Amino acid sequence: MKMRMKKYSGQAIAIIMVVLVVATVIGASLYSRMIRNRGEIVDTRESQRALEQADTILDTFISSDLILLQVAITDLLGSEDSYTFDSIGGLREFLMSKDIDATIITEFGNTSSWCEDSTSTIEITVGYADANSPIEYDVGEVMAINLGSVNMATYPTCSANLTFTTAGSGDHLFTIKKVYMNKATGDVSPYQLTHMQLYCLTSDSIVANCGQGVVAPSTSPSPILQKFTSGGSLSIPLTEANLYEVRVIPLKEKLGVAMVPSNCGNVLNNYTVRTKVVCKGDSREKEVVIPNQNNMGYPAIFDYTIYNANGTLSPN
């Protein structure tokens, strides 16, 4: 009887040991899973935080007074193409020194306080826009190069290099319209057919077919002057006598237009602001193009009609 009790007692101890080992393994597994899940939550939060902070920085620029901002950026860049800030503090000091409202970013400290570890970084790069920085214009909008306030005699070889990219589907029709005005008298020159030319942009490799069956009427008084594939460019001299404004007007599909002036000083440059924020290894980058005050567009209600000629230039 005593031998049997000792045998059962030894079995119970063995069973208890097995249960303890299994419980330990399960507990360690659950703890590991909890730590891993917590890490995933932190990573997601830091990714979202990086994106929000990139947006906040860009909001500071796009909500600023346009004239003050452009003067400040031009002074900052000088003869350089770009300048990079590596802290919020440096950007805030620059903006405040130029009387630009920095309220939006005042609540943020230096880079170390943005995220949960010291590896967080920030880069804000301000520069002149290039051919790879288009602004998209929909039908009903206009990209305008206004020369009314520019002394073109100072820039005798000034021209605008325009690069066009497809931002919609199918063939993209657009017109480039020139407006002439005697700056001394303020009299706008009568409209001529040659002042408004039709162009076609396509992502198709067969450029010759661009615009076929799209323009109405087929006997349009302004036939397609030139056809491009996406990424095609055109250089427009801006020194014609009495040239007051150049307008790029989309007629069919949204159009991407990048404008890079040549030999025009800094009076027509667009600007880019790129923000890169890294939080705990999660990187987010965003960019905004700020148009020059002389390149602002407007609703093009009346630009779709040729007044003193025959026919209407419009998509089907």
XYZ file of N, CA and C in Angstrom, residues 7-261:
765
model
N 4.361 5.646 -5.555
C 4.350 5.653 -7.026
C 3.442 6.734 -7.543
N 2.197 6.857 -6.970
C 1.263 7.893 -7.398
C 1.797 9.284 -7.111
N 2.469 9.431 -5.988
C 3.036 10.736 -5.623
C 4.094 11.169 -6.630
N 4.922 10.255 -7.060
C 5.952 10.588 -8.062
C 5.339 10.962 -9.395
N 4.239 10.285 -9.774
C 3.559 10.616 -11.023
C 2.942 12.007 -10.971
N 2.378 12.360 -9.817
C 1.765 13.676 -9.667
C 2.800 14.778 -9.810
N 3.962 14.577 -9.222
C 5.034 15.579 -9.329
C 5.467 15.747 -10.787
N 5.572 14.619 -11.491
C 5.980 14.683 -12.893
C 4.954 15.437 -13.731
N 3.658 15.149 -13.440
C 2.589 15.825 -14.198
C 2.612 17.322 -13.925
N 2.805 17.679 -12.651
C 2.865 19.103 -12.290
C 4.017 19.799 -13.001
N 5.166 19.134 -13.079
C 6.329 19.712 -13.762
C 6.040 19.940 -15.246
N 5.376 18.951 -15.866
C 5.032 19.096 -17.284
C 4.097 20.275 -17.495
N 3.074 20.397 -16.603
C 2.125 21.503 -16.712
C 2.831 22.834 -16.552
N 3.743 22.922 -15.600
C 4.488 24.171 -15.389
C 5.322 24.543 -16.603
N 5.975 23.548 -17.214
C 6.795 23.816 -18.397
C 5.922 24.321 -19.551
N 4.778 23.635 -19.764
C 3.871 24.042 -20.839
C 3.336 25.442 -20.589
N 2.948 25.743 -19.342
C 2.429 27.066 -19.004
C 3.484 28.140 -19.229
N 4.733 27.810 -18.896
C 5.819 28.772 -19.107
C 6.021 29.076 -20.581
N 5.983 28.011 -21.394
C 6.155 28.196 -22.837
C 5.016 29.030 -23.417
N 3.771 28.722 -22.995
C 2.618 29.481 -23.485
C 2.705 30.939 -23.047
N 3.086 31.147 -21.806
C 3.214 32.516 -21.298
C 4.263 33.312 -22.047
N 5.397 32.691 -22.313
C 6.452 33.378 -23.066
C 5.993 33.711 -24.478
N 5.246 32.774 -25.087
C 4.731 33.001 -26.436
C 3.753 34.173 -26.463
N 2.844 34.211 -25.478
C 1.870 35.303 -25.415
C 2.561 36.636 -25.183
N 3.570 36.641 -24.331
C 4.291 37.891 -24.052
C 5.016 38.377 -25.304
N 5.630 37.421 -26.025
C 6.319 37.782 -27.263
C 5.353 38.353 -28.279
N 4.159 37.727 -28.395
C 3.152 38.212 -29.336
C 2.680 39.609 -28.937
N 2.510 39.844 -27.625
C 2.071 41.146 -27.152
C 3.109 42.215 -27.476
N 4.384 41.907 -27.270
C 5.455 42.863 -27.582
C 5.494 43.161 -29.065
N 5.328 42.117 -29.906
C 5.349 42.310 -31.347
C 4.171 43.165 -31.796
N 2.975 42.901 -31.270
C 1.813 43.707 -31.627
C 1.984 45.151 -31.203
N 2.539 45.352 -30.014
C 2.761 46.715 -29.558
C 3.720 47.441 -30.496
N 4.745 46.730 -30.968
C 5.676 47.341 -31.912
C 5.001 47.725 -33.204
N 4.083 46.892 -33.698
C 3.362 47.206 -34.921
C 2.478 48.433 -34.737
N 1.850 48.554 -33.565
C 1.013 49.721 -33.295
C 1.851 50.978 -33.255
N 3.000 50.908 -32.620
C 3.893 52.069 -32.549
C 4.372 52.461 -33.935
N 4.743 51.470 -34.756
C 5.214 51.768 -36.105
C 4.121 52.444 -36.920
N 2.887 51.949 -36.815
C 1.774 52.557 -37.536
C 1.544 53.990 -37.087
N 1.611 54.204 -35.774
C 1.400 55.545 -35.240
C 2.486 56.497 -35.710
N 3.734 56.029 -35.707
C 4.835 56.893 -36.126
C 4.756 57.192 -37.621
N 4.296 56.220 -38.415
C 4.134 56.451 -39.846
C 3.104 57.544 -40.090
N 1.967 57.443 -39.375
C 0.928 58.456 -39.511
C 1.416 59.805 -39.003
N 2.186 59.791 -37.906
C 2.704 61.040 -37.365
C 3.640 61.706 -38.363
N 4.488 60.925 -39.013
C 5.405 61.488 -40.015
C 4.637 62.138 -41.147
N 3.552 61.479 -41.595
C 2.754 62.028 -42.684
C 2.070 63.328 -42.263
N 1.519 63.352 -41.058
C 0.854 64.556 -40.572
C 1.827 65.716 -40.426
N 3.037 65.426 -39.966
C 4.011 66.496 -39.783
C 4.509 67.036 -41.118
N 4.640 66.158 -42.125
C 5.006 66.624 -43.460
C 3.924 67.553 -44.005
N 2.653 67.178 -43.800
C 1.539 68.032 -44.235
C 1.554 69.379 -43.518
N 1.846 69.359 -42.224
C 1.858 70.592 -41.436
C 2.890 71.576 -41.967
N 4.064 71.067 -42.315
C 5.119 71.937 -42.836
C 4.696 72.554 -44.160
N 4.124 71.737 -45.054
C 3.690 72.261 -46.349
C 2.555 73.263 -46.179
N 1.670 73.016 -45.213
C 0.574 73.959 -44.951
C 1.111 75.333 -44.570
N 2.232 75.359 -43.878
C 2.838 76.639 -43.493
C 3.188 77.455 -44.720
N 3.673 76.789 -45.754
C 4.067 77.501 -46.973
C 2.853 77.923 -47.795
N 1.935 77.002 -48.026
C 0.841 77.314 -48.943
C -0.182 78.261 -48.333
N -0.152 78.446 -47.022
C -1.079 79.383 -46.390
C -0.443 80.756 -46.163
N 0.809 80.933 -46.577
C 1.513 82.194 -46.359
C 1.185 83.202 -47.449
N 1.433 84.456 -47.178
C 1.276 85.508 -48.178
C 2.217 85.217 -49.339
N 1.646 85.121 -50.544
C 2.413 84.656 -51.694
C 3.578 85.581 -52.028
N 3.346 86.876 -52.013
C 4.412 87.821 -52.379
C 5.539 87.789 -51.352
N 5.175 87.834 -50.061
C 6.194 87.760 -49.013
C 6.997 86.470 -49.114
N 6.288 85.348 -49.370
C 6.952 84.052 -49.441
C 7.926 83.991 -50.607
N 7.542 84.502 -51.767
C 8.420 84.434 -52.930
C 9.648 85.319 -52.759
N 9.473 86.474 -52.173
C 10.630 87.334 -51.899
C 11.578 86.631 -50.937
N 11.020 85.990 -49.902
C 11.837 85.293 -48.912
C 12.603 84.136 -49.539
N 11.926 83.334 -50.370
C 12.588 82.188 -50.992
C 13.682 82.649 -51.954
N 13.390 83.672 -52.738
C 14.385 84.189 -53.681
C 15.621 84.689 -52.941
N 15.425 85.403 -51.831
C 16.557 85.870 -51.019
C 17.325 84.695 -50.425
N 16.597 83.657 -50.019
C 17.234 82.487 -49.419
C 18.103 81.745 -50.424
N 17.590 81.557 -51.633
C 18.300 80.754 -52.625
C 19.463 81.497 -53.252
N 19.265 82.793 -53.542
C 20.330 83.523 -54.234
C 20.632 82.880 -55.567
N 21.880 82.488 -55.754
C 22.289 81.850 -57.013
C 22.198 80.327 -56.948
N 21.774 79.781 -55.796
C 21.666 78.331 -55.640
C 20.307 77.836 -56.137
N 20.252 76.559 -56.482
C 19.000 75.976 -56.957
C 18.098 75.524 -55.814
N 18.690 75.214 -54.645
C 17.880 74.733 -53.532
C 18.595 74.989 -52.208
N 17.806 74.921 -51.139
C 18.349 75.070 -49.782
C 17.573 74.116 -48.885
N 18.278 73.441 -47.945
C 17.647 72.448 -47.087
C 17.746 72.841 -45.618
N 16.598 72.834 -44.942
C 16.549 72.994 -43.492
C 16.513 71.601 -42.873
N 17.255 71.401 -41.771
C 17.261 70.090 -41.122
C 16.611 70.122 -39.745
N 15.883 71.191 -39.449
C 15.157 71.255 -38.177
C 13.977 72.211 -38.310
N 12.971 71.957 -37.489
C 11.824 72.855 -37.447
C 12.245 74.216 -36.906
N 13.138 74.199 -35.934
C 13.600 75.460 -35.353
C 14.234 76.370 -36.389
N 15.078 75.798 -37.262
C 15.722 76.597 -38.300
C 14.723 77.166 -39.285
N 13.729 76.352 -39.670
C 12.699 76.836 -40.586
C 11.877 77.944 -39.932
N 11.502 77.731 -38.667
C 10.696 78.727 -37.971
C 11.441 80.068 -37.867
N 12.712 80.034 -37.540
C 13.497 81.272 -37.435
C 13.578 81.998 -38.774
N 13.741 81.226 -39.864
C 13.803 81.838 -41.186
C 12.497 82.523 -41.536
N 11.376 81.820 -41.334
C 10.074 82.386 -41.685
C 9.779 83.637 -40.859
N 10.060 83.586 -39.586
C 9.782 84.732 -38.714
C 10.667 85.922 -39.063
N 11.893 85.652 -39.513
C 12.791 86.758 -39.894
C 12.307 87.470 -41.152
N 11.432 86.805 -41.918
C 10.883 87.380 -43.150
C 9.429 87.835 -42.959
N 8.986 87.932 -41.689
C 7.627 88.372 -41.353
C 6.557 87.454 -41.922
N 6.887 86.173 -42.018
C 5.928 85.174 -42.486
C 5.388 84.415 -41.283
N 4.084 84.262 -41.235
C 3.422 83.618 -40.102
C 3.856 82.162 -39.973
N 4.446 81.820 -38.819
C 4.900 80.449 -38.559
C 4.115 79.809 -37.434
N 2.882 80.269 -37.222
C 2.059 79.781 -36.114
C 1.820 78.287 -36.191
N 1.621 77.772 -37.419
C 1.263 76.364 -37.584
C 2.341 75.446 -37.028
N 3.608 75.806 -37.192
C 4.684 74.925 -36.739
C 5.261 75.342 -35.397
N 4.757 76.420 -34.791
C 5.306 76.880 -33.518
C 5.131 75.837 -32.427
N 4.055 75.045 -32.486
C 3.789 74.052 -31.446
C 4.795 72.909 -31.463
N 5.534 72.742 -32.563
C 6.504 71.658 -32.642
C 7.864 72.146 -32.165
N 8.600 71.246 -31.525
C 9.952 71.587 -31.090
C 10.957 71.202 -32.133
N 12.174 70.896 -31.706
C 13.198 70.433 -32.630
C 12.906 68.983 -33.010
N 13.704 68.435 -33.893
C 13.391 67.116 -34.457
C 13.314 66.027 -33.403
N 14.083 66.105 -32.326
C 14.117 65.029 -31.340
C 12.787 64.847 -30.627
N 11.941 65.867 -30.618
C 10.667 65.769 -29.904
C 9.519 65.352 -30.818
N 9.785 65.127 -32.081
C 8.708 64.783 -33.018
C 8.287 63.330 -32.867
N 9.240 62.454 -32.643
C 8.948 61.031 -32.579
C 9.464 60.453 -31.267
N 9.316 59.136 -31.108
C 9.606 58.528 -29.819
C 11.074 58.174 -29.616
N 11.918 58.327 -30.614
C 13.331 58.034 -30.403
C 14.193 59.109 -31.059
N 15.468 59.025 -30.790
C 16.392 60.071 -31.259
C 16.820 59.878 -32.702
N 16.312 58.852 -33.370
C 16.705 58.620 -34.764
C 15.811 59.372 -35.741
N 14.819 60.100 -35.230
C 13.933 60.837 -36.132
C 14.686 61.970 -36.801
N 14.360 62.220 -38.063
C 15.019 63.282 -38.816
C 14.000 64.046 -39.640
N 14.384 65.218 -40.085
C 13.507 66.030 -40.918
C 14.345 66.800 -41.925
N 13.842 66.892 -43.155
C 14.492 67.690 -44.197
C 13.419 68.483 -44.928
N 13.598 69.787 -45.007
C 12.700 70.651 -45.771
C 13.537 71.323 -46.843
N 13.315 70.932 -48.105
C 14.110 71.454 -49.209
C 13.274 72.428 -50.028
N 13.759 73.645 -50.124
C 13.093 74.702 -50.884
C 13.933 74.978 -52.128
N 13.296 75.061 -53.295
C 14.063 75.300 -54.504
C 13.196 75.810 -55.638
N 13.845 76.045 -56.770
C 13.119 76.452 -57.973
C 12.527 75.216 -58.645
N 11.316 75.341 -59.135
C 10.660 74.224 -59.818
C 11.353 73.953 -61.151
N 11.420 72.676 -61.516
C 12.023 72.297 -62.789
C 10.992 71.594 -63.659
N 11.453 71.002 -64.748
C 10.541 70.364 -65.701
C 9.858 69.133 -65.118
N 10.371 68.629 -63.996
C 9.783 67.456 -63.358
C 8.782 67.828 -62.261
N 8.409 69.107 -62.205
C 7.478 69.571 -61.171
C 6.280 70.260 -61.831
N 5.418 69.484 -62.494
C 4.269 70.103 -63.175
C 3.155 70.479 -62.203
N 2.360 71.450 -62.604
C 1.114 71.781 -61.919
C -0.019 71.318 -62.824
N -1.015 70.656 -62.259
C -2.108 70.112 -63.063
C -3.244 71.127 -63.183
N -3.741 71.298 -64.403
C -4.840 72.220 -64.691
C -5.953 71.438 -65.367
N -7.159 71.612 -64.853
C -8.320 70.933 -65.417
C -8.977 71.837 -66.452
N -9.899 71.267 -67.218
C -10.671 72.066 -68.160
C -11.450 73.115 -67.359
N -11.352 74.368 -67.777
C -11.949 75.462 -67.030
C -10.941 76.249 -66.232
N -9.683 75.760 -66.190
C -8.605 76.467 -65.500
C -7.563 76.913 -66.514
N -6.681 77.816 -66.092
C -5.685 78.380 -67.001
C -4.345 78.520 -66.295
N -3.277 78.174 -66.996
C -1.940 78.539 -66.560
C -1.552 79.797 -67.319
N -1.390 80.899 -66.611
C -1.130 82.186 -67.271
C 0.252 82.695 -66.914
N 0.972 83.175 -67.916
C 2.240 83.872 -67.705
C 1.966 85.343 -67.959
N 1.890 86.106 -66.887
C 1.511 87.512 -66.985
C 2.763 88.383 -66.952
N 2.932 89.164 -68.012
C 4.131 89.998 -68.148
C 3.840 91.471 -67.885
N 2.642 91.776 -67.405
C 2.243 93.164 -67.228
C 3.130 93.937 -66.273
N 3.627 93.248 -65.234
C 4.452 93.933 -64.233
C 5.945 93.687 -64.418
N 6.310 93.057 -65.537
C 7.719 92.711 -65.786
C 8.296 93.645 -66.845
N 9.421 94.228 -66.531
C 10.131 95.060 -67.503
C 10.937 94.150 -68.425
N 10.340 93.764 -69.535
C 10.973 92.788 -70.418
C 12.216 93.337 -71.101
N 12.388 94.650 -71.130
C 13.602 95.215 -71.716
C 14.838 94.782 -70.922
N 14.626 94.415 -69.651
C 15.727 93.949 -68.805
C 16.150 92.533 -69.176
N 15.256 91.803 -69.829
C 15.513 90.398 -70.167
C 15.280 90.189 -71.659
N 16.166 90.644 -72.507
C 15.937 90.639 -73.962
C 15.863 89.256 -74.595
N 16.318 88.216 -73.888
C 16.268 86.856 -74.449
C 15.398 85.931 -73.591
N 14.509 86.502 -72.813
C 13.670 85.712 -71.904
C 12.706 84.814 -72.680
N 12.567 83.582 -72.231
C 11.614 82.648 -72.851
C 11.074 81.713 -71.778
N 9.947 81.086 -72.084
C 9.327 80.123 -71.169
C 9.414 78.737 -71.783
N 10.039 77.810 -71.071
C 10.115 76.430 -71.514
C 8.993 75.645 -70.836
N 8.028 75.200 -71.612
C 6.870 74.498 -71.088
C 6.986 73.002 -71.366
N 6.784 72.193 -70.340
C 6.771 70.736 -70.486
C 5.379 70.240 -70.144
N 4.803 69.420 -71.038
C 3.413 68.984 -70.891
C 3.366 67.487 -70.574
N 2.546 67.133 -69.590
C 2.368 65.729 -69.222
C 0.876 65.411 -69.141
N 0.535 64.178 -69.486
C -0.865 63.757 -69.425
C -1.262 63.533 -67.971
N -2.404 64.102 -67.591
C -2.939 63.906 -66.244
C -4.346 63.320 -66.308
N -4.758 62.940 -67.504
C -6.065 62.317 -67.705
C -5.902 61.100 -68.595
N -6.938 60.747 -69.334
C -6.878 59.589 -70.227
C -7.176 60.025 -71.659
N -6.634 59.295 -72.600
C -6.877 59.623 -74.005
C -6.079 60.840 -74.448
N -6.498 61.402 -75.572
C -5.816 62.576 -76.111
C -6.165 63.822 -75.298
N -5.162 64.665 -75.097
C -5.333 65.910 -74.350
C -5.228 67.081 -75.328
N -6.296 67.830 -75.462
C -6.272 69.007 -76.322
C -6.112 70.253 -75.464
N -5.274 71.162 -75.912
C -5.124 72.432 -75.219
C -4.731 73.505 -76.227
N -4.956 74.735 -75.854
C -4.579 75.844 -76.711
C -3.640 76.778 -75.957
N -2.772 77.415 -76.697
C -1.914 78.465 -76.136
C -2.343 79.780 -76.769
N -2.791 80.673 -75.938
C -3.351 81.938 -76.390
C -2.456 83.090 -75.952
N -2.194 84.011 -76.861
C -1.381 85.187 -76.551
C -2.253 86.435 -76.554
N -2.013 87.271 -75.564
C -2.741 88.541 -75.450
C -1.722 89.669 -75.570
N -2.024 90.624 -76.442
C -1.121 91.747 -76.666
C -1.781 93.035 -76.160
N -0.953 93.886 -75.541
C -1.482 95.141 -75.013
C -0.408 96.213 -75.043
N -0.808 97.403 -75.420
C 0.091 98.552 -75.369
C 0.186 98.991 -73.909
N 1.316 98.732 -73.273
C 1.448 99.018 -71.849
C 1.359 100.510 -71.557
N 1.731 101.321 -72.521
C 1.694 102.773 -72.302
C 0.260 103.286 -72.237
N -0.614 102.730 -73.108
C -1.995 103.214 -73.155
C -2.994 102.284 -72.470
N -2.586 101.026 -72.275
C -3.489 100.043 -71.691
C -4.475 99.466 -72.677
N -4.286 99.746 -73.972
C -5.192 99.248 -75.000
C -4.812 97.818 -75.399
N -5.792 96.908 -75.340
C -5.568 95.524 -75.743
C -5.714 95.416 -77.253
N -4.782 94.745 -77.889
C -4.815 94.608 -79.350
C -5.978 93.725 -79.787
N -6.610 94.019 -80.927
C -7.693 93.177 -81.447
C -7.218 91.742 -81.639
N -8.101 90.804 -81.393
C -7.761 89.389 -81.473
C -7.561 88.951 -82.917
N -6.513 88.164 -83.141
C -6.231 87.566 -84.448
C -6.217 86.043 -84.310
N -6.532 85.342 -85.397
C -6.564 83.882 -85.355
C -5.231 83.293 -84.909
N -4.141 83.906 -85.325
C -2.825 83.368 -84.996
C -2.475 83.535 -83.520
N -3.292 84.289 -82.768
C -3.017 84.490 -81.343
C -3.411 83.277 -80.507
N -4.152 82.346 -81.106
C -4.652 81.188 -80.357
C -4.417 79.929 -81.172
N -3.472 79.109 -80.741
C -3.087 77.913 -81.482
C -3.467 76.657 -80.706
N -3.862 75.626 -81.447
C -4.324 74.373 -80.859
C -3.192 73.339 -80.859
N -3.086 72.595 -79.740
C -2.062 71.562 -79.593
C -2.712 70.281 -79.068
N -2.017 69.159 -79.268
C -2.529 67.870 -78.811
C -1.415 67.086 -78.120
N -1.757 66.494 -76.989
C -0.810 65.708 -76.204
C -1.369 64.307 -76.022
N -0.516 63.296 -76.186
C -0.975 61.914 -76.062
C 0.065 61.070 -75.352
N -0.407 60.017 -74.696
C 0.505 59.036 -74.114
C 0.736 57.882 -75.078
N 0.043 57.922 -76.212
C 0.179 56.898 -77.252
C 1.470 57.135 -78.028
N 2.071 56.065 -78.487
C 3.315 56.184 -79.250
C 3.073 56.705 -80.667
N 1.827 56.592 -81.154
C 1.508 57.066 -82.506
C 1.034 58.514 -82.393
N 1.969 59.429 -82.467
C 1.661 60.841 -82.245
C 0.776 61.391 -83.354
N 0.934 60.874 -84.574
C 0.200 61.417 -85.713
C -1.313 61.303 -85.543
N -1.774 60.319 -84.756
C -3.212 60.117 -84.579
C -3.806 61.002 -83.496
N -2.989 61.774 -82.815
C -3.467 62.582 -81.696
C -4.525 63.592 -82.155
N -5.691 63.560 -81.546
C -6.742 64.523 -81.842
C -7.679 64.132 -82.949
N -7.444 63.005 -83.609
C -8.326 62.611 -84.714
C -9.713 62.263 -84.186
N -10.734 62.869 -84.788
C -12.096 62.618 -84.380
C -12.486 63.256 -83.065
N -11.651 64.158 -82.566
C -11.909 64.779 -81.263
C -12.321 66.235 -81.407
N -11.660 66.956 -82.324
C -11.922 68.385 -82.471
C -13.214 68.608 -83.235
N -14.043 69.522 -82.732
C -15.296 69.875 -83.409
C -15.386 71.391 -83.533
N -15.775 71.923 -84.688
C -16.030 71.182 -85.929
C -14.729 70.745 -86.592
N -14.851 69.807 -87.524
C -13.652 69.294 -88.187
C -12.954 70.358 -89.019
N -13.707 71.407 -89.396
C -13.123 72.510 -90.166
C -12.769 73.667 -89.238
N -12.272 73.333 -88.037
C -11.916 74.364 -87.064
C -10.975 75.375 -87.693
N -11.173 76.656 -87.436
C -10.291 77.671 -88.015
C -8.878 77.619 -87.444
N -8.680 76.840 -86.413
C -7.345 76.715 -85.834
C -6.967 75.242 -85.784
N -6.424 74.670 -86.865
C -6.052 73.255 -86.871
C -4.938 72.989 -85.854
N -4.750 71.706 -85.517
C -3.719 71.351 -84.542
C -2.352 71.749 -85.089
N -1.688 72.634 -84.360
C -0.394 73.144 -84.807
C 0.722 72.149 -84.540
N 0.669 71.498 -83.381
C 1.744 70.589 -83.005
C 1.198 69.480 -82.119
N 1.779 68.270 -82.249
C 1.371 67.117 -81.462
C 2.567 66.610 -80.663
N 2.305 66.244 -79.383
C 3.375 65.804 -78.501
C 3.015 64.455 -77.888
N 4.030 63.730 -77.467
C 3.818 62.648 -76.514
C 4.000 63.239 -75.126
N 3.485 62.564 -74.098
C 3.596 63.062 -72.733
C 5.059 63.293 -72.376
N 5.354 64.457 -71.843
C 6.729 64.847 -71.558
C 7.318 65.747 -72.623
N 6.524 66.021 -73.671
C 6.989 66.911 -74.728
C 7.088 68.348 -74.239
N 7.923 69.130 -74.893
C 8.146 70.494 -74.432
C 8.068 71.488 -75.589
N 7.927 72.746 -75.204
C 7.787 73.830 -76.166
C 8.407 75.071 -75.548
N 9.173 75.805 -76.329
C 9.787 77.042 -75.852
C 9.074 78.239 -76.487
N 8.634 79.165 -75.653
C 7.900 80.334 -76.128
C 8.687 81.597 -75.795
N 9.152 82.342 -76.806
C 9.814 83.625 -76.528
C 8.820 84.597 -75.892
N 9.277 85.329 -74.892
C 8.397 86.248 -74.186
C 8.755 87.712 -74.456
N 9.517 87.936 -75.503
C 9.996 89.295 -75.783
C 9.328 89.926 -76.999
N 8.237 89.329 -77.473
C 7.514 89.946 -78.583
C 7.004 91.327 -78.164
N 6.956 92.219 -79.116
C 6.480 93.574 -78.830
C 5.040 93.531 -78.317
N 4.795 94.198 -77.194
C 3.460 94.356 -76.605
C 2.839 93.047 -76.110
N 3.639 91.975 -76.013
C 3.095 90.727 -75.462
C 2.795 90.934 -73.982
N 1.526 90.739 -73.615
C 1.082 91.016 -72.244
C 0.889 89.735 -71.432
N 0.376 88.696 -72.083
C 0.088 87.463 -71.345
C 0.088 86.270 -72.284
N 0.565 85.137 -71.775
C 0.496 83.858 -72.478
C -0.361 82.932 -71.629
N -1.381 82.321 -72.225
C -2.303 81.471 -71.495
C -2.288 80.052 -72.068
N -2.133 79.075 -71.206
C -2.263 77.668 -71.591
C -3.620 77.206 -71.082
N -4.510 76.814 -72.022
C -5.913 76.542 -71.687
C -6.255 75.096 -72.055
N -6.464 74.205 -71.082
C -6.890 72.836 -71.398
C -8.292 72.833 -72.006
N -8.462 72.043 -73.053
C -9.763 71.907 -73.710
C -10.376 70.533 -73.501
N -9.522 69.531 -73.355
C -10.004 68.161 -73.137
C -8.984 67.428 -72.284
N -9.406 66.957 -71.124
C -8.604 66.238 -70.146
C -7.713 67.184 -69.320
N -7.428 66.752 -68.117
C -6.557 67.503 -67.214
C -5.132 67.457 -67.750
N -4.446 68.596 -67.661
C -3.125 68.752 -68.283
C -2.095 69.147 -67.236
N -0.960 68.473 -67.236
C 0.157 68.859 -66.379
C 1.084 69.798 -67.133
N 1.393 70.946 -66.536
C 2.261 71.943 -67.181
C 3.359 72.343 -66.213
N 4.603 72.156 -66.629
C 5.751 72.643 -65.870
C 6.363 73.806 -66.643
N 6.522 74.934 -65.974
C 7.061 76.131 -66.630
C 8.414 76.485 -66.019
N 9.444 76.480 -66.869
C 10.786 76.848 -66.419
C 11.262 78.010 -67.270
N 11.406 79.202 -66.685
C 11.852 80.353 -67.470
C 13.340 80.266 -67.784
